[in-house]
Coordinates of C-alpha atoms in Angstrom, one line a residue:
Chain A
X6 CA -25.0 -34.3 60.6
X7 CA -27.2 -37.4 60.2
X8 CA -29.0 -36.5 63.4
X9 CA -29.6 -33.0 62.2
X10 CA -31.4 -34.2 59.1
X11 CA -33.8 -36.2 61.3
X12 CA -34.5 -33.4 63.6
X13 CA -35.0 -30.1 61.7
X14 CA -35.6 -28.1 64.9
X15 CA -32.1 -28.8 66.2
X16 CA -30.6 -27.9 62.8
X17 CA -32.2 -24.6 62.9
X18 CA -31.0 -23.8 66.4
X19 CA -27.5 -25.0 65.6
X20 CA -27.4 -23.1 62.4
X21 CA -28.4 -19.9 64.0
X22 CA -25.6 -20.1 66.6
X23 CA -23.2 -21.0 63.8
X24 CA -24.3 -18.1 61.7
X25 CA -23.9 -15.5 64.4
X26 CA -20.4 -16.6 65.4
X27 CA -19.0 -18.2 62.3
X28 CA -15.8 -20.3 62.6
X29 CA -14.5 -18.7 59.4
X30 CA -13.9 -15.5 61.4
X31 CA -10.7 -17.4 62.5
X32 CA -9.6 -17.7 58.9
X33 CA -7.8 -14.5 58.0
X34 CA -5.8 -14.4 61.3
X35 CA -5.4 -18.2 61.1
X36 CA -3.9 -18.0 57.6
X37 CA -1.3 -15.4 58.6
X38 CA -0.5 -17.3 61.8
X39 CA -0.1 -20.7 60.0
X40 CA 1.9 -19.5 57.0
X41 CA 4.2 -17.0 58.7
X42 CA 4.5 -18.4 62.2
X43 CA 3.4 -22.1 62.6
X44 CA 4.9 -23.5 59.5
X45 CA 8.3 -21.8 60.1
X46 CA 8.3 -23.0 63.7
X47 CA 7.6 -26.6 62.7
X48 CA 10.1 -26.4 59.8
X49 CA 12.7 -25.2 62.3
X50 CA 12.6 -28.6 64.0
X51 CA 13.7 -30.2 60.7
X52 CA 16.2 -27.6 59.5
X53 CA 17.9 -27.5 62.9
X54 CA 19.2 -31.0 62.0
X55 CA 20.6 -30.0 58.6
X56 CA 23.4 -28.2 56.9
X57 CA 21.3 -25.7 54.9
X58 CA 21.9 -23.0 52.3
X59 CA 18.3 -22.2 51.6
X60 CA 18.7 -24.1 48.3
X61 CA 20.4 -27.3 49.4
X62 CA 19.6 -29.3 52.5
X63 CA 21.8 -32.0 53.9
X64 CA 20.7 -33.9 57.0
X65 CA 23.5 -33.9 59.6
X66 CA 21.7 -35.3 62.7
X67 CA 22.7 -33.8 66.0
X68 CA 25.8 -32.1 64.5
X69 CA 24.5 -28.5 64.9
X70 CA 23.6 -29.0 68.5
X71 CA 26.9 -30.6 69.2
X72 CA 28.6 -27.6 67.6
X73 CA 26.4 -25.3 69.5
X74 CA 27.4 -26.7 72.9
X75 CA 31.0 -27.5 72.2
X76 CA 32.1 -24.1 70.8
X77 CA 32.9 -21.9 73.8
X78 CA 31.5 -18.7 72.3
X79 CA 28.2 -20.3 71.6
X80 CA 28.1 -21.8 75.1
X81 CA 28.7 -18.4 76.5
X82 CA 25.7 -17.1 74.7
X83 CA 23.6 -19.9 76.1
X84 CA 24.6 -19.1 79.7
X85 CA 24.3 -15.4 79.2
X86 CA 20.7 -15.7 78.1
X87 CA 19.8 -17.0 81.5
X88 CA 21.8 -14.4 83.3
X89 CA 20.3 -11.6 81.2
X90 CA 16.7 -12.9 81.6
X91 CA 16.9 -13.3 85.3
X92 CA 18.8 -10.1 86.1
X93 CA 16.5 -7.9 84.0
X94 CA 13.3 -9.4 85.3
X95 CA 14.6 -9.4 88.9
X96 CA 15.5 -5.7 88.7
X97 CA 12.2 -4.9 87.0
X98 CA 10.1 -6.6 89.7
X99 CA 12.0 -4.9 92.6
X100 CA 12.3 -1.4 91.1
X101 CA 8.9 -1.6 89.5
X102 CA 7.2 -2.3 92.8
X103 CA 9.2 0.3 94.7
X104 CA 8.4 2.9 92.1
X105 CA 4.8 2.0 92.0
X106 CA 4.6 2.2 95.8
X107 CA 6.2 5.6 95.7
X108 CA 4.0 6.8 92.8
X109 CA 0.7 5.7 94.5
X110 CA 1.6 7.5 97.8
X111 CA 1.0 11.1 98.7
X112 CA 3.5 13.0 96.7
X113 CA 4.0 16.2 94.9
X114 CA 4.4 16.1 91.1
X115 CA 3.0 12.5 90.9
X116 CA 1.7 13.0 87.3
X117 CA 5.1 14.3 86.1
X118 CA 6.9 11.4 87.7
X119 CA 4.6 8.8 86.3
X120 CA 5.1 10.1 82.7
X121 CA 8.8 10.5 83.0
X122 CA 9.3 6.9 84.2
X123 CA 7.3 5.7 81.2
X124 CA 9.1 7.9 78.5
X125 CA 12.0 5.4 77.8
X126 CA 9.4 2.8 76.8
X127 CA 8.6 4.9 73.8
X128 CA 12.1 5.2 72.5
X129 CA 13.3 2.4 70.2
X130 CA 15.8 0.0 71.5
X131 CA 18.3 1.0 68.9
X132 CA 17.9 4.7 69.8
X133 CA 18.3 3.9 73.5
X134 CA 21.3 1.7 72.7
X135 CA 23.2 4.4 70.8
X136 CA 22.5 7.0 73.4
X137 CA 23.8 4.8 76.2
X138 CA 26.8 3.7 74.2
X139 CA 27.8 7.4 74.3
X140 CA 26.8 8.0 77.9
X141 CA 28.7 4.9 79.0
X142 CA 31.8 5.7 77.0
X143 CA 34.7 4.7 79.4
X144 CA 36.6 8.0 79.0
X145 CA 34.4 10.9 77.7
X146 CA 31.0 9.4 78.6
X147 CA 28.7 11.4 80.9
X148 CA 28.4 8.6 83.5
X149 CA 32.2 8.1 84.0
X150 CA 33.0 11.8 83.8
X151 CA 30.4 12.5 86.5
X152 CA 31.8 9.7 88.6
X153 CA 35.2 11.1 88.2
X154 CA 34.2 14.5 89.6
X155 CA 33.0 12.5 92.7
X156 CA 36.4 10.9 92.8
X157 CA 35.2 7.4 91.6
X158 CA 36.8 5.6 88.7
X159 CA 33.9 4.1 86.9
X160 CA 34.2 0.7 85.1
X161 CA 34.6 0.6 81.3
X162 CA 30.9 -0.5 81.1
X163 CA 30.1 -1.9 77.6
X164 CA 33.7 -2.3 76.7
X165 CA 34.8 -4.2 79.8
X166 CA 34.3 -8.0 79.3
X167 CA 33.4 -8.3 83.0
X168 CA 30.8 -5.5 82.9
X169 CA 29.4 -5.7 79.3
X170 CA 26.5 -8.0 79.8
X171 CA 25.5 -6.4 83.1
X172 CA 25.7 -2.9 81.5
X173 CA 23.3 -3.9 78.7
X174 CA 21.0 -5.4 81.4
X175 CA 21.0 -2.1 83.2
X176 CA 20.1 -0.2 80.1
X177 CA 17.3 -2.8 79.5
X178 CA 16.0 -2.1 83.0
X179 CA 16.1 1.6 82.5
X180 CA 14.1 1.2 79.3
X181 CA 11.6 -1.3 80.6
X182 CA 11.0 -0.4 84.2
X183 CA 8.2 2.0 83.1
X184 CA 6.0 -0.8 82.0
X185 CA 6.6 -2.8 85.2
X186 CA 5.8 0.3 87.3
X187 CA 2.6 0.9 85.4
X188 CA 1.5 -2.8 85.8
X189 CA 2.2 -2.5 89.5
X190 CA 0.3 0.8 89.9
X191 CA -2.7 -0.9 88.3
X192 CA -2.3 -3.9 90.6
X193 CA -2.0 -1.7 93.7
X194 CA -5.0 0.3 92.8
X195 CA -7.0 -3.0 92.7
X196 CA -6.3 -3.7 96.4
X197 CA -9.4 -2.8 98.5
X198 CA -8.5 0.0 101.0
X199 CA -10.6 -1.9 103.7
X200 CA -7.7 -4.2 104.2
X201 CA -5.4 -1.4 105.2
X202 CA -8.1 0.1 107.4
X203 CA -8.6 -3.2 109.2
X204 CA -4.8 -3.5 109.6
X205 CA -4.7 0.0 111.1
X206 CA -7.4 -1.0 113.7
X207 CA -5.3 -4.0 114.5
X208 CA -2.3 -1.8 115.0
X209 CA -0.2 -3.0 112.0
X210 CA 2.2 -0.5 110.5
X211 CA 4.2 0.1 107.3
X212 CA 6.4 -3.0 107.0
X213 CA 3.7 -5.4 108.2
X214 CA 1.2 -3.9 105.8
X215 CA 3.6 -4.4 103.0
X216 CA 4.5 -7.9 103.9
X217 CA 1.0 -9.3 104.7
X218 CA -1.3 -7.2 102.6
X219 CA 0.4 -5.5 99.7
X220 CA 2.8 -8.3 98.6
X221 CA 0.3 -11.1 98.6
X222 CA -2.4 -9.1 96.9
X223 CA -0.2 -7.7 94.1
X224 CA 0.7 -11.2 93.1
X225 CA -1.2 -11.1 89.8
X226 CA 0.7 -8.0 88.9
X227 CA 4.0 -9.7 89.9
X228 CA 3.1 -12.6 87.8
X229 CA 2.5 -10.4 84.8
X230 CA 5.7 -8.4 85.3
X231 CA 7.8 -11.6 85.8
X232 CA 6.4 -13.4 82.8
X233 CA 6.5 -10.4 80.4
X234 CA 10.1 -9.5 81.4
X235 CA 11.3 -13.1 81.2
X236 CA 9.7 -13.6 77.8
X237 CA 11.3 -10.3 76.6
X238 CA 14.6 -10.8 78.4
X239 CA 15.3 -14.4 77.3
X240 CA 14.6 -13.4 73.6
X241 CA 16.3 -10.1 73.8
X242 CA 18.3 -9.1 70.8
X243 CA 17.9 -5.5 69.6
X244 CA 19.4 -3.7 72.6
X245 CA 22.4 -6.1 72.8
X246 CA 23.0 -5.7 69.1
X247 CA 22.7 -1.9 69.2
X248 CA 25.2 -1.6 72.0
X249 CA 27.8 -4.3 72.1
X250 CA 27.0 -6.7 69.2
X251 CA 27.8 -9.5 71.7
X252 CA 31.3 -8.1 72.4
X253 CA 33.9 -7.5 73.6
X254 CA 34.8 -10.9 72.3
X255 CA 31.7 -13.0 73.0
X256 CA 31.2 -11.9 76.5
X257 CA 27.8 -10.3 76.0
X258 CA 26.4 -12.7 73.4
X259 CA 23.0 -14.3 74.0
X260 CA 21.3 -17.0 72.0
X261 CA 19.4 -14.5 70.0
X262 CA 22.6 -12.7 68.9
X263 CA 24.2 -16.0 68.1
X264 CA 21.3 -16.8 65.9
X265 CA 21.9 -13.6 64.0
X266 CA 25.6 -14.0 63.7
X267 CA 25.2 -17.6 62.3
X268 CA 22.6 -16.3 59.9
X269 CA 24.9 -13.5 58.7
X270 CA 27.7 -16.0 58.3
X271 CA 25.4 -18.2 56.1
X272 CA 25.2 -21.1 58.6
X273 CA 21.4 -21.4 58.3
X274 CA 21.1 -24.8 59.8
X275 CA 23.2 -23.8 62.8
X276 CA 21.2 -20.6 63.1
X277 CA 18.0 -22.5 63.1
X278 CA 19.4 -24.9 65.7
X279 CA 20.0 -21.8 67.8
X280 CA 16.3 -20.9 67.3
X281 CA 15.3 -24.4 68.5
X282 CA 17.5 -24.0 71.6
X283 CA 16.0 -20.6 72.3
X284 CA 12.5 -22.1 71.9
X285 CA 13.3 -24.8 74.4
X286 CA 14.9 -22.4 76.9
X287 CA 12.0 -19.9 76.8
X288 CA 9.3 -22.6 77.1
X289 CA 11.2 -24.5 79.8
X290 CA 11.4 -21.4 81.9
X291 CA 8.3 -19.5 81.2
X292 CA 5.8 -22.4 81.4
X293 CA 6.8 -23.7 84.9
X294 CA 7.2 -20.1 86.2
X295 CA 3.7 -19.2 85.0
X296 CA 2.3 -22.4 86.5
X297 CA 4.0 -21.7 89.8
X298 CA 2.9 -18.1 90.0
X299 CA -0.7 -18.9 89.1
X300 CA -1.1 -22.0 91.3
X301 CA -0.1 -20.2 94.5
X302 CA -2.6 -17.6 93.7
X303 CA -5.4 -20.2 93.6
X304 CA -4.3 -21.9 96.8
X305 CA -4.6 -18.6 98.6
Chain B
X149 CA -0.3 14.8 111.8
X150 CA -1.8 16.2 108.5
X151 CA 0.9 18.7 108.4
X152 CA 3.6 16.1 108.8
X153 CA 2.2 14.1 106.0
X154 CA 2.3 17.1 103.8
X155 CA 5.9 17.9 104.6
X156 CA 6.8 14.3 104.0
X157 CA 5.0 14.4 100.6
X158 CA 7.0 17.6 99.6
X159 CA 10.4 16.2 100.8
X160 CA 10.0 12.7 99.3
X161 CA 8.6 14.3 96.1
X162 CA 11.5 16.7 95.8
X163 CA 14.0 13.9 96.2
X164 CA 12.1 11.8 93.6
X165 CA 12.0 14.7 91.2
X166 CA 15.8 15.3 91.5
X167 CA 16.5 11.6 91.0
X168 CA 14.1 11.4 88.0
X169 CA 15.9 14.4 86.4
X170 CA 19.3 12.6 86.8
X171 CA 18.1 9.2 85.7
X172 CA 15.5 10.0 83.1
X173 CA 15.6 13.6 81.9
X174 CA 19.4 13.9 81.5
X175 CA 19.5 11.1 78.8
X176 CA 16.7 12.7 76.9
X177 CA 18.3 16.2 77.2
X178 CA 21.5 14.6 76.0
X179 CA 19.9 13.4 72.8
X180 CA 18.6 16.9 72.2
X181 CA 21.9 18.6 73.0
X182 CA 23.9 16.3 70.8
X183 CA 21.4 16.8 67.9
X184 CA 22.1 20.6 68.2
X185 CA 25.9 20.4 68.0
X186 CA 28.4 20.7 65.3
X187 CA 30.3 17.5 64.4
X188 CA 33.5 18.5 66.2
X189 CA 31.7 19.5 69.4
X190 CA 29.4 16.4 69.3
X191 CA 32.4 14.1 69.2
X192 CA 33.5 15.3 72.6
X193 CA 30.4 13.6 74.1
X194 CA 30.1 16.4 76.7
X195 CA 26.8 17.2 78.4
X196 CA 26.7 20.9 77.7
X197 CA 24.8 23.5 75.6
X198 CA 26.2 23.7 72.1
X199 CA 28.4 26.8 71.7
X200 CA 26.7 27.2 68.3
X201 CA 23.3 25.7 67.7
X202 CA 23.3 23.6 64.5
X203 CA 20.0 21.8 65.1
X204 CA 18.3 23.0 62.0
X205 CA 21.3 22.4 59.8
X206 CA 21.6 18.9 61.2
X207 CA 17.9 18.1 60.6
X208 CA 18.1 19.2 56.9
X209 CA 21.4 17.3 56.5
X210 CA 19.8 14.1 58.0
X211 CA 16.8 14.4 55.8
X212 CA 18.8 15.0 52.6
X213 CA 21.5 12.3 53.2
X214 CA 21.7 9.9 50.4
X215 CA 18.9 11.3 48.3
X216 CA 16.5 11.6 51.2
X217 CA 16.9 8.0 52.6
X218 CA 15.5 9.1 55.9
X219 CA 12.4 10.6 54.3
X220 CA 11.8 7.4 52.3
X221 CA 12.3 5.4 55.5
X222 CA 9.7 7.5 57.3
X223 CA 7.3 6.8 54.4
X224 CA 8.1 3.1 54.5
X225 CA 7.7 2.9 58.3
X226 CA 4.5 4.8 58.2
X227 CA 3.0 2.5 55.5
X228 CA 4.2 -0.6 57.3
X229 CA 2.8 0.6 60.6
X230 CA -0.6 1.8 59.4
X231 CA -1.3 -1.3 57.2
X232 CA 0.0 -3.9 59.6
X233 CA -1.9 -2.4 62.6
X234 CA -5.1 -2.3 60.5
X235 CA -4.8 -6.0 59.6
X236 CA -4.0 -6.8 63.2
X237 CA -6.9 -5.0 64.6
X238 CA -9.5 -6.4 62.2
X239 CA -8.3 -10.0 62.2
X240 CA -7.7 -10.1 65.9
X241 CA -11.0 -8.5 66.8
X242 CA -12.8 -11.2 64.7
X243 CA -10.9 -14.0 66.5
X244 CA -11.4 -12.4 69.9
X245 CA -15.1 -12.0 69.3
X246 CA -15.9 -15.6 68.1
X247 CA -13.5 -17.0 70.7
X248 CA -15.3 -15.3 73.6
X249 CA -18.8 -15.7 72.3
X250 CA -18.9 -19.3 71.0
X251 CA -18.1 -22.3 73.1
X252 CA -16.8 -24.9 70.8
X253 CA -14.2 -27.7 70.7
X254 CA -11.9 -25.3 68.9
X255 CA -11.6 -23.0 71.8
X256 CA -8.8 -24.8 73.8
X257 CA -6.8 -25.2 70.6
X258 CA -7.2 -21.5 69.6
X259 CA -6.3 -20.4 73.2
X260 CA -3.2 -22.5 73.2
X261 CA -2.1 -21.1 69.8
X262 CA -2.6 -17.6 71.0
X263 CA -0.4 -18.2 74.0
X264 CA 2.2 -19.9 71.9
X265 CA 2.3 -16.9 69.6
X266 CA 3.1 -14.8 72.7
X267 CA 5.8 -17.0 74.1
X268 CA 7.5 -18.8 71.2
X269 CA 10.4 -16.9 69.5
X270 CA 9.9 -16.7 65.8
X271 CA 12.1 -19.1 63.8
X272 CA 14.1 -16.7 61.7
X273 CA 15.6 -18.5 58.8
X274 CA 12.6 -20.8 58.2
X275 CA 10.4 -17.7 58.1
X276 CA 12.7 -16.2 55.4
X277 CA 12.5 -19.5 53.6
X278 CA 8.7 -19.4 53.6
X279 CA 8.7 -15.7 52.6
X280 CA 11.0 -16.5 49.7
X281 CA 8.7 -19.3 48.5
X282 CA 5.9 -16.8 48.5
X283 CA 8.0 -14.0 46.9
X284 CA 7.4 -11.6 49.7
X285 CA 10.9 -11.6 51.2
X286 CA 12.5 -8.1 51.2
X287 CA 9.2 -6.5 50.3
X288 CA 7.0 -4.0 52.1
X289 CA 3.9 -6.3 51.9
X290 CA 6.0 -9.1 53.4
X291 CA 7.0 -6.9 56.3
X292 CA 3.4 -5.8 56.8
X293 CA 2.3 -9.4 57.0
X294 CA 5.1 -10.4 59.4
X295 CA 4.4 -7.5 61.7
X296 CA 0.6 -8.3 61.7
X297 CA 1.3 -12.0 62.4
X298 CA 3.7 -11.3 65.3
X299 CA 1.3 -8.8 66.9
X300 CA -1.9 -10.9 66.6
X301 CA -1.7 -12.8 69.9
X302 CA -1.5 -9.7 72.1
X303 CA -4.4 -8.2 70.3
X304 CA -6.6 -11.3 70.5
X305 CA -6.1 -11.5 74.2
X306 CA -7.1 -7.9 74.6
X307 CA -10.2 -8.2 72.4
X308 CA -11.3 -11.4 74.0
X309 CA -11.3 -9.8 77.4
X310 CA -13.1 -6.7 76.1
X311 CA -15.8 -8.6 74.2
X312 CA -16.9 -10.2 77.4
X313 CA -18.0 -6.7 78.6
X314 CA -20.4 -6.3 75.7
X315 CA -23.8 -7.9 76.3
X316 CA -24.5 -10.9 74.2
X317 CA -28.2 -9.9 73.8
X318 CA -27.1 -7.1 71.4
X319 CA -25.8 -9.7 68.8
X320 CA -28.9 -11.8 69.2
X321 CA -31.2 -8.8 68.8
X322 CA -29.4 -7.8 65.6
X323 CA -29.6 -11.3 64.3
X324 CA -33.4 -11.5 65.0
X325 CA -33.6 -8.2 63.0
X326 CA -32.2 -10.1 60.1
X327 CA -28.6 -9.0 60.1
X328 CA -26.0 -11.5 58.9
X329 CA -22.8 -12.3 60.9
X330 CA -20.7 -9.8 59.1
X331 CA -23.3 -7.0 59.7
X332 CA -23.6 -8.1 63.3
X333 CA -19.9 -7.9 63.8
X334 CA -18.9 -4.8 61.8
X335 CA -22.2 -3.0 62.4
X336 CA -23.0 -3.7 66.0
X337 CA -20.0 -5.2 67.9
X338 CA -17.1 -3.5 66.3
X339 CA -18.2 0.1 67.1
X340 CA -18.6 -1.0 70.7
X341 CA -15.0 -2.3 70.7
X342 CA -13.7 1.1 70.1
X343 CA -11.9 1.7 73.4
X344 CA -10.0 -1.6 73.0
X345 CA -9.3 -0.8 69.4
X346 CA -7.7 2.5 70.3
X347 CA -5.5 0.8 72.9
X348 CA -4.4 -1.9 70.4
X349 CA -3.8 0.6 67.7
X350 CA -1.6 2.9 69.8
X351 CA 0.4 0.2 71.6
X352 CA 1.0 -1.8 68.4
X353 CA 1.8 1.3 66.3
X354 CA 4.6 2.2 68.7
X355 CA 5.8 -1.4 68.7
X356 CA 5.9 -1.7 64.9
X357 CA 7.3 1.7 64.4
X358 CA 10.1 1.0 66.9
X359 CA 10.8 -2.5 65.8
X360 CA 14.4 -3.2 64.7
X361 CA 14.8 -7.0 64.6
X362 CA 11.9 -7.5 62.2
X363 CA 13.2 -5.2 59.4
X364 CA 16.8 -6.3 60.1
X365 CA 15.9 -9.9 59.1
X366 CA 13.0 -9.6 56.7
X367 CA 13.6 -6.3 55.0
X368 CA 17.3 -5.9 54.6
X369 CA 19.0 -3.4 52.3
X370 CA 18.7 0.3 51.7
X371 CA 15.9 0.5 49.1
X372 CA 13.2 -0.4 51.6
X373 CA 14.8 0.8 54.8
X374 CA 12.7 1.6 57.8
X375 CA 13.5 4.4 60.3
X376 CA 15.2 2.0 62.8
X377 CA 17.3 0.5 60.1
X378 CA 18.6 4.0 59.0
X379 CA 19.7 4.6 62.5
X380 CA 21.5 1.2 62.5
X381 CA 23.1 1.8 59.1
X382 CA 24.2 5.3 60.0
X383 CA 25.8 4.0 63.1
X384 CA 28.1 1.8 61.1
X385 CA 28.8 4.3 58.3
X386 CA 29.0 7.8 59.7
X387 CA 31.3 7.2 62.6
X388 CA 32.4 10.7 63.3
X389 CA 29.0 12.3 62.7
X390 CA 27.5 11.8 66.2
X391 CA 25.4 15.0 65.8
X392 CA 23.6 13.5 62.8
X393 CA 23.1 10.1 64.5
X394 CA 21.5 11.9 67.5
X395 CA 19.4 14.1 65.2
X396 CA 18.1 10.9 63.6
X397 CA 17.3 9.5 67.0
X398 CA 15.5 12.7 67.9
X399 CA 13.4 12.7 64.7
X400 CA 12.3 9.1 64.9
X401 CA 11.4 9.4 68.6
X402 CA 8.9 12.2 67.9
X403 CA 6.1 10.1 66.4
X404 CA 5.8 7.7 69.4
X405 CA 6.1 10.6 71.8
X406 CA 3.3 12.5 70.0
X407 CA 1.3 9.2 70.2
X408 CA 1.9 9.1 73.9
X409 CA 0.9 12.7 74.5
X410 CA -2.5 12.2 72.7
X411 CA -3.3 8.6 73.9
X412 CA -1.5 8.5 77.2
X413 CA -4.5 6.8 78.9
X414 CA -5.1 4.1 76.2
X415 CA -1.4 3.2 76.2
X416 CA -1.5 2.8 80.0
X417 CA -4.7 0.7 79.7
X418 CA -3.1 -1.6 77.1
X419 CA 0.2 -2.1 78.9
X420 CA -1.5 -2.9 82.2
X421 CA -4.3 -5.1 80.9
X422 CA -4.1 -8.4 82.6
X423 CA -2.3 -7.0 85.6
X424 CA -5.4 -7.1 87.8
X425 CA -6.8 -10.4 86.6
X426 CA -3.5 -12.1 86.1

């Protein structure tokens, strides 16, 4: 500032830059962000260490976290979060890439296929959840009655403790694979055809093309799919709540559903501790994965 | 050779169509068939044509249940969607514009906060605590602000990328002509952002309209129910009325589907943005 007073020329130049792109343009968004997102996030790091009824706060140290990891049902939720996140994003990567390869090849009815794969993305999680709850009904559901006509006894899906979490993950993949496919289609379209032509000259065929051209060059798309589905999968709540509510027992609970259950039961401190655990889980997985995926890309 | 490729395209295409019908069309057809059945028939869960179509009766019944709860929910959801998306678009475009145009020491911080907003799961109870202190918990305005806040990061990223395609000379020329920053932004830059805006509007409108977790936490109760909450509440209350439940699913899926039919390309652009650049 002092310098600006001495040299009026600089002031004028600076001011003009300032006035075209004013910092206060950040204000409206910043206000919402700070009040409804940043403050609650910071506050959660305090309330997670308390017994809290929204009116009264009592500091209890690590008690909530000890409870969180000592009660078997809460620990199940913790482990399930990882399983759910990795299973869904793994399936989405593999199926998304396979579908994208299929839908960018010479094929009849390509437009129809592309839209139909994307349709489930538009239905709300709760609508999809209810629909599949009926389709996966162990006795009358369409899936098991179709399997029965083929002579296969299907599992009890959402009501079988062994299958519940995996069933919800399957529904999640069904609903979300459309986005992964679209991202891969965009990624595949960005690969210059010259590479394939050169490979043809060199006599490389299908698998070699895929392994040495397609796979390395769709890496940005893979990074996007993996990160998006990990962020979504680790935080997933609505589909699980719409289908199993964490049941049977606690077998399909994840951290996000534990947070809701504790909130409903009025254990606000414990619920917030769950939020902090989820925060740590998500950042501890997503940040290294994103670093890894992006670093390799640069090295190449 | 050509001929073989063509045969292959037909054969693989036919198999793909058959599989797509089983995996994707059947569940959608199932929703529609269930919505057309009588309560007794719907409770059998069969994949069959209704012996007696009751679709219209079911729709009128769903719309009149509990003094038109679903109609009110549709109004609430529409209000929340329209207003929160409006806020998101304007606020995020302003941030994306300045963030892309101006190099300042704030940039790394702002970029970090935007990414944090994308990754960090919202802390539920502390958010309710803040909303109670402001008197906006369980209110429609509160829900609008929440949806706008949670959607900001995605929109900022999209706008920041898009602003870089608009030549900087335009803003400078307008400034030399004497336009203030607000005129430059809303008069010159914002109209050029239109393609990105359409994408943001469509993608976020579908997101907000379909959101269930947000209203469940921040807008509980029947008086301000949103469409997704009606579905959830019916599920717990009208256990034997599967036909009505599926009619409700059918009704609330129509707006996003219509959006998709009209803005198919913009939705695709929004969902895939970043896939190429990483």
